[in-house]
């Protein structure tokens, strides 16, 4: 009998066994690599023959064992055919051995005493089978490991077939197939009963260690795990060894090692753990892994980010597949919520989400266990709510995603629904875009899967709630108005054990809203039935049963009402998000508004219309989102419904929305999304062919048709007569804006239709337009807009528009200045006299000024259009001539034409033609105001009158509406004529600054922008005054100023000068829209060229520092401006520029401002070095604590981002700063003390001098009284007044002096307080001599001089 086989640590260990152990070992190994190819084949075939011909236990024979070992050792070098034969022999023998082992184990366990009688014979059979089992297992696993180590999978088909046309042989060598067969055989061997072979329930540890170690080594191969059969076999091996044979501790350590190192092993390891739990109903391995993960120090996951992510994915996999088991062990993971690794927190959030949705679904069991499960679920939900406020944006986004999944799976109770909605609404204002995206998606899911019904209109909920509260009062008279009973909880607290309202609520809500049963997932087709359900709703209150059910329903209705109000309250935030710079914010906001509109949330319709201006977005994804939303919401298969939606949009939209709507409709018409059927339906609305059509709807339909005509001009061709008859007929008196819309439609007519219109109904249509301008049948608030479009239509349609324009101006002039009885006022102009009656109607005069100025503007545009037509014809003629010359076959003509063209070019004939055109154009423009003519024309006669009228400030102040019209006319005349502009420019700026009317200032601000485009040289000296409009107290004036300046600067019509700080101040404007416009301006400015803000920033900083700005406002402005600079090179340049600013600043507040700006820069390594090199420039400001704090923040940021070699320099620089600040502060303290000391000494000297003067004066008076001074009387009176000082006053002076001296410190010890009765001069002279010799000498000189006098 062969000695027992003991699993070695390695294959080669079999050649050098432990002498003390009597185990099977290799005696005569053969070097397979040294055997010739012919002999090698015979050698392998001989071994294969012995294995297949002899019994299964022949492998235990020493000779066979040695040869098998030799082949396994050199297996990699074998040809594929020999590999196949050898592996098949080993595998087939082992597969036959396994049933024998299994039958032996069953026979042994069932044989009882019969087997025991066999004695040693039975033990020998067991040992024989055990040895063979171990040997086959060892060699098969060694083959797999050897082949995988050599990369056998890559070259497994080296010799398959000689030709590609032939099919591969059935017995060809395929390592993937053999590998999966071997590993599945090993897995099968572990699943049979091995207790007999190894003498206990658990096999030998060396056997398990060998199997598990090599299985885990195979798990490290990502390519191998892609083979599903191989992966399944490895999972079975790991699961069986760990669970069935209790090889837990070692397996757990190996699993955690794999998870931390290889991300591709996460799912296979989870498969192994879950498979073991399912197969053996034993979750010990999973529980042990969870506990080990929970025991890990949270700081370790902060360092190992890859491991943290893999561990997180593993935990989520387990929670998803074995939720009940994980729910009992999740407590050990909760402390990791306090760790710093956000990836682990993300994973734990996902784990809790899976557990909430899957671990608590069953309702079986005792009441107590059910209560525990519900409490556990509630605790998990509360943790999820708390994590919505996590410090990491990734975790906040992840937890909101988990809530979305829970809502989709209906795992959120009604009791928590509003709480989750409130948190999601709050996260809409999160600073992170990914969190906002997750919050928007959560609200979409909550609307789609809400438990309250398909209609969430607040008024509907309130009405239904009132009905049931009344019913509740009827059921129980003692119920209070708020629906609460004495001693009973409120209706809002009545939920069932799961936190849900009883099933009766759903039935009642269905009765309240018939035809709207709530499905699991709301669809758009289903949500479109909401209106039908609401219309068919009955007024009767369905009977819900007893008192408790009614109260539960009231609680449900109150929750639904709260949810509806929560969503509607977030509408202002959603409007702001549509202006976000993040495309995902805009896209998901539009989706949420669409869903809210379908559920009839209050204000959702109005908010959704605010997406229209986004069609002009340069971001393609945003434009596509708006277009898709527009089609989904407003375009339907019902033609009349689509037409009604579109015309209602035009009625309710403002000017900006109408421009966006026109662009959108034009795009949809060109794409075919707006079909001819929809156009026909719009014509039906316009022509009142649809019952119940109003004049307003007719106007809206014509507006949509005019918008569509911009893309397809033939749309209006078939209804010309209808446009004239309805647009200017009796319906225009019902809706005055209809006439204006008709004028717009006429302008959109194609050229062919314009000719027909002029030929057929010219007298009528132009008469109508003229009467619209000069008549008074339109209201005042509509007339200006209608007259604007009517005059424009005349110039667009009439072949000689100036003829009609003259009649309009004359009729308007006669209407305004018609003869009135009484004296008239004459206004002298240069060459003409305008007779003005004593009384003029302000309304008529305002209309006249508007008409004449608008005609002048249209005449200017008409001249430019004629010039363009002539140039276009000239270009076309030249092109045709060139083509004709090129196709002409006669050479002489070609040369002649070329000669003529050459002569014309030399003579400059073509250039002279262009010069003539330009001269004619300039002359025509001049003649509008008659700047160069000898006679005043019709409009030119009005220009001086307008100028003088605008200068009459008292009259303008009395009639603001007249001033608005007069200034508008003046501005238009100035745009037309340069001389007139220059003459009245100062007047315009005077009015724009001093006018009391906000409207006048706004209009003048806009006019300044037009003038700057037309005459930039004239406006250049007035640039400062244009920027001054940014400081206007009126919001509308400031807004227009921002828009005008933004347009001029961004289009390079005005240079950015030193007043740009005024625009920077608008970043902190009190009006949010102005602030947003200023932000938009600087964002666009930063995209121009090399970012002009880089060069402007130092100047802006200097000007803002000199203004009295709030600290917070200054910081916000500079932070925004610095944030617009992205290039590292510019940041490095700013470091030097800003540091140089320290040398010119003297105010500590300026130091702090500059230091703050420096701290906001993004520092690179070069930037840090420049900061260090500039130390001498700013060293004098480091004593300021605020400045030093900003430098500390710079250093802290630099440490995080700098490389290792630079970190040491930064630390040295930090020490240098700190040391310098301390030294500088000590010097300042010393200087302050010295200054205070000098001040005290000077005070003392002045006091002593006054005493000495007094004493010398007394002495001189006693000894030399015969000397009479010419000021003797004054001296005597002064001396008398001094000599009558009382003792109390003297004492007071002395005490005060002593108190002052005490503040100097220990350096001065005053003896004055000790001898109050002593004369002052005697008491102080010795001290004065000691401390201040100069002062004593000066005192003596003054005394001698007095004596000489």
PDB file of C-alpha atoms in Angstrom, residues 442-553:
ATOM      1  CA  UNK A 442     -36.520  62.643  -7.586  1.00  0.00           C
ATOM      2  CA  UNK A 443     -39.343  65.164  -7.889  1.00  0.00           C
ATOM      3  CA  UNK A 444     -40.165  63.789 -11.343  1.00  0.00           C
ATOM      4  CA  UNK A 445     -40.388  60.292  -9.893  1.00  0.00           C
ATOM      5  CA  UNK A 446     -42.478  61.473  -6.954  1.00  0.00           C
ATOM      6  CA  UNK A 447     -44.958  63.079  -9.311  1.00  0.00           C
ATOM      7  CA  UNK A 448     -45.058  60.056 -11.569  1.00  0.00           C
ATOM      8  CA  UNK A 449     -45.590  57.561  -8.732  1.00  0.00           C
ATOM      9  CA  UNK A 450     -47.477  59.716  -6.258  1.00  0.00           C
ATOM     10  CA  UNK A 451     -50.143  57.898  -4.201  1.00  0.00           C
ATOM     11  CA  UNK A 452     -52.648  60.767  -4.276  1.00  0.00           C
ATOM     12  CA  UNK A 453     -54.042  60.496  -7.777  1.00  0.00           C
ATOM     13  CA  UNK A 454     -53.430  61.821 -11.285  1.00  0.00           C
ATOM     14  CA  UNK A 455     -54.705  65.346 -10.548  1.00  0.00           C
ATOM     15  CA  UNK A 456     -52.816  67.414  -7.991  1.00  0.00           C
ATOM     16  CA  UNK A 457     -54.501  70.761  -8.416  1.00  0.00           C
ATOM     17  CA  UNK A 458     -54.575  72.572  -5.097  1.00  0.00           C
ATOM     18  CA  UNK A 459     -58.104  73.888  -5.494  1.00  0.00           C
ATOM     19  CA  UNK A 460     -59.428  70.392  -6.207  1.00  0.00           C
ATOM     20  CA  UNK A 461     -57.799  68.984  -3.087  1.00  0.00           C
ATOM     21  CA  UNK A 462     -59.057  71.861  -0.960  1.00  0.00           C
ATOM     22  CA  UNK A 463     -62.616  71.478  -2.227  1.00  0.00           C
ATOM     23  CA  UNK A 464     -62.624  67.720  -1.641  1.00  0.00           C
ATOM     24  CA  UNK A 465     -61.043  68.153   1.775  1.00  0.00           C
ATOM     25  CA  UNK A 466     -63.698  70.663   2.813  1.00  0.00           C
ATOM     26  CA  UNK A 467     -66.439  68.240   1.766  1.00  0.00           C
ATOM     27  CA  UNK A 468     -65.066  65.401   3.851  1.00  0.00           C
ATOM     28  CA  UNK A 469     -64.436  67.624   6.842  1.00  0.00           C
ATOM     29  CA  UNK A 470     -68.092  68.603   6.721  1.00  0.00           C
ATOM     30  CA  UNK A 471     -69.022  64.942   6.453  1.00  0.00           C
ATOM     31  CA  UNK A 472     -66.776  64.192   9.416  1.00  0.00           C
ATOM     32  CA  UNK A 473     -68.593  66.859  11.428  1.00  0.00           C
ATOM     33  CA  UNK A 474     -71.876  65.228  10.517  1.00  0.00           C
ATOM     34  CA  UNK A 475     -70.634  61.792  11.574  1.00  0.00           C
ATOM     35  CA  UNK A 476     -69.402  63.071  14.936  1.00  0.00           C
ATOM     36  CA  UNK A 477     -70.780  66.415  16.115  1.00  0.00           C
ATOM     37  CA  UNK A 478     -68.034  66.844  18.692  1.00  0.00           C
ATOM     38  CA  UNK A 479     -65.352  67.050  16.048  1.00  0.00           C
ATOM     39  CA  UNK A 480     -63.663  70.421  16.053  1.00  0.00           C
ATOM     40  CA  UNK A 481     -63.261  72.568  12.985  1.00  0.00           C
ATOM     41  CA  UNK A 482     -59.732  71.294  12.458  1.00  0.00           C
ATOM     42  CA  UNK A 483     -60.930  67.683  12.299  1.00  0.00           C
ATOM     43  CA  UNK A 484     -59.635  66.525  15.718  1.00  0.00           C
ATOM     44  CA  UNK A 485     -61.541  64.775  18.460  1.00  0.00           C
ATOM     45  CA  UNK A 486     -61.085  65.465  22.127  1.00  0.00           C
ATOM     46  CA  UNK A 487     -58.509  63.051  23.425  1.00  0.00           C
ATOM     47  CA  UNK A 488     -57.883  61.535  19.965  1.00  0.00           C
ATOM     48  CA  UNK A 489     -55.002  62.114  17.562  1.00  0.00           C
ATOM     49  CA  UNK A 490     -55.529  64.288  14.498  1.00  0.00           C
ATOM     50  CA  UNK A 491     -56.535  62.796  11.194  1.00  0.00           C
ATOM     51  CA  UNK A 492     -53.072  63.392   9.809  1.00  0.00           C
ATOM     52  CA  UNK A 493     -51.689  60.898  12.331  1.00  0.00           C
ATOM     53  CA  UNK A 494     -54.020  58.045  11.409  1.00  0.00           C
ATOM     54  CA  UNK A 495     -51.908  55.703   9.339  1.00  0.00           C
ATOM     55  CA  UNK A 496     -51.807  51.939   9.350  1.00  0.00           C
ATOM     56  CA  UNK A 497     -48.870  49.965  10.696  1.00  0.00           C
ATOM     57  CA  UNK A 498     -46.871  50.337   7.522  1.00  0.00           C
ATOM     58  CA  UNK A 499     -47.226  54.092   7.543  1.00  0.00           C
ATOM     59  CA  UNK A 500     -49.801  53.890   4.722  1.00  0.00           C
ATOM     60  CA  UNK A 501     -53.365  55.107   4.629  1.00  0.00           C
ATOM     61  CA  UNK A 502     -55.984  52.346   4.683  1.00  0.00           C
ATOM     62  CA  UNK A 503     -57.114  50.938   1.363  1.00  0.00           C
ATOM     63  CA  UNK A 504     -60.415  52.746   1.636  1.00  0.00           C
ATOM     64  CA  UNK A 505     -58.644  55.982   0.683  1.00  0.00           C
ATOM     65  CA  UNK A 506     -57.729  54.772  -2.760  1.00  0.00           C
ATOM     66  CA  UNK A 507     -61.285  53.736  -3.393  1.00  0.00           C
ATOM     67  CA  UNK A 508     -62.628  57.111  -2.340  1.00  0.00           C
ATOM     68  CA  UNK A 509     -60.037  59.001  -4.387  1.00  0.00           C
ATOM     69  CA  UNK A 510     -61.036  56.898  -7.371  1.00  0.00           C
ATOM     70  CA  UNK A 511     -64.651  57.813  -6.729  1.00  0.00           C
ATOM     71  CA  UNK A 512     -63.703  61.490  -6.505  1.00  0.00           C
ATOM     72  CA  UNK A 513     -61.777  61.242  -9.791  1.00  0.00           C
ATOM     73  CA  UNK A 514     -63.511  58.695 -12.045  1.00  0.00           C
ATOM     74  CA  UNK A 515     -61.741  57.357 -15.124  1.00  0.00           C
ATOM     75  CA  UNK A 516     -58.373  58.083 -13.485  1.00  0.00           C
ATOM     76  CA  UNK A 517     -57.275  54.900 -11.795  1.00  0.00           C
ATOM     77  CA  UNK A 518     -53.692  55.167 -10.600  1.00  0.00           C
ATOM     78  CA  UNK A 519     -51.367  52.713 -12.355  1.00  0.00           C
ATOM     79  CA  UNK A 520     -47.949  51.698 -11.136  1.00  0.00           C
ATOM     80  CA  UNK A 521     -46.292  54.104 -13.518  1.00  0.00           C
ATOM     81  CA  UNK A 522     -47.990  57.141 -14.944  1.00  0.00           C
ATOM     82  CA  UNK A 523     -47.646  57.564 -18.690  1.00  0.00           C
ATOM     83  CA  UNK A 524     -48.187  60.606 -20.806  1.00  0.00           C
ATOM     84  CA  UNK A 525     -51.212  59.075 -22.535  1.00  0.00           C
ATOM     85  CA  UNK A 526     -52.750  58.303 -19.203  1.00  0.00           C
ATOM     86  CA  UNK A 527     -52.037  61.732 -17.784  1.00  0.00           C
ATOM     87  CA  UNK A 528     -53.783  63.359 -20.728  1.00  0.00           C
ATOM     88  CA  UNK A 529     -57.078  61.977 -19.365  1.00  0.00           C
ATOM     89  CA  UNK A 530     -56.856  64.130 -16.252  1.00  0.00           C
ATOM     90  CA  UNK A 531     -58.961  66.903 -17.720  1.00  0.00           C
ATOM     91  CA  UNK A 532     -61.681  64.448 -18.758  1.00  0.00           C
ATOM     92  CA  UNK A 533     -61.739  62.940 -15.282  1.00  0.00           C
ATOM     93  CA  UNK A 534     -62.002  66.353 -13.687  1.00  0.00           C
ATOM     94  CA  UNK A 535     -64.827  67.354 -16.012  1.00  0.00           C
ATOM     95  CA  UNK A 536     -66.871  64.242 -15.260  1.00  0.00           C
ATOM     96  CA  UNK A 537     -66.387  64.509 -11.495  1.00  0.00           C
ATOM     97  CA  UNK A 538     -69.640  64.534  -9.549  1.00  0.00           C
ATOM     98  CA  UNK A 539     -70.377  66.943  -6.798  1.00  0.00           C
ATOM     99  CA  UNK A 540     -71.668  64.248  -4.468  1.00  0.00           C
ATOM    100  CA  UNK A 541     -69.386  63.012  -1.674  1.00  0.00           C
ATOM    101  CA  UNK A 542     -68.944  59.211  -1.819  1.00  0.00           C
ATOM    102  CA  UNK A 543     -69.670  57.327   1.358  1.00  0.00           C
ATOM    103  CA  UNK A 544     -66.453  55.879   2.797  1.00  0.00           C
ATOM    104  CA  UNK A 545     -67.901  54.108   5.769  1.00  0.00           C
ATOM    105  CA  UNK A 546     -67.348  54.744   9.437  1.00  0.00           C
ATOM    106  CA  UNK A 547     -65.713  57.580  11.321  1.00  0.00           C
ATOM    107  CA  UNK A 548     -62.202  56.113  11.357  1.00  0.00           C
ATOM    108  CA  UNK A 549     -62.159  55.589   7.614  1.00  0.00           C
ATOM    109  CA  UNK A 550     -63.345  59.143   7.023  1.00  0.00           C
ATOM    110  CA  UNK A 551     -60.617  60.497   9.258  1.00  0.00           C
ATOM    111  CA  UNK A 552     -58.031  58.378   7.466  1.00  0.00           C
ATOM    112  CA  UNK A 553     -59.195  59.727   4.126  1.00  0.00           C
TER     113      UNK A 553
END
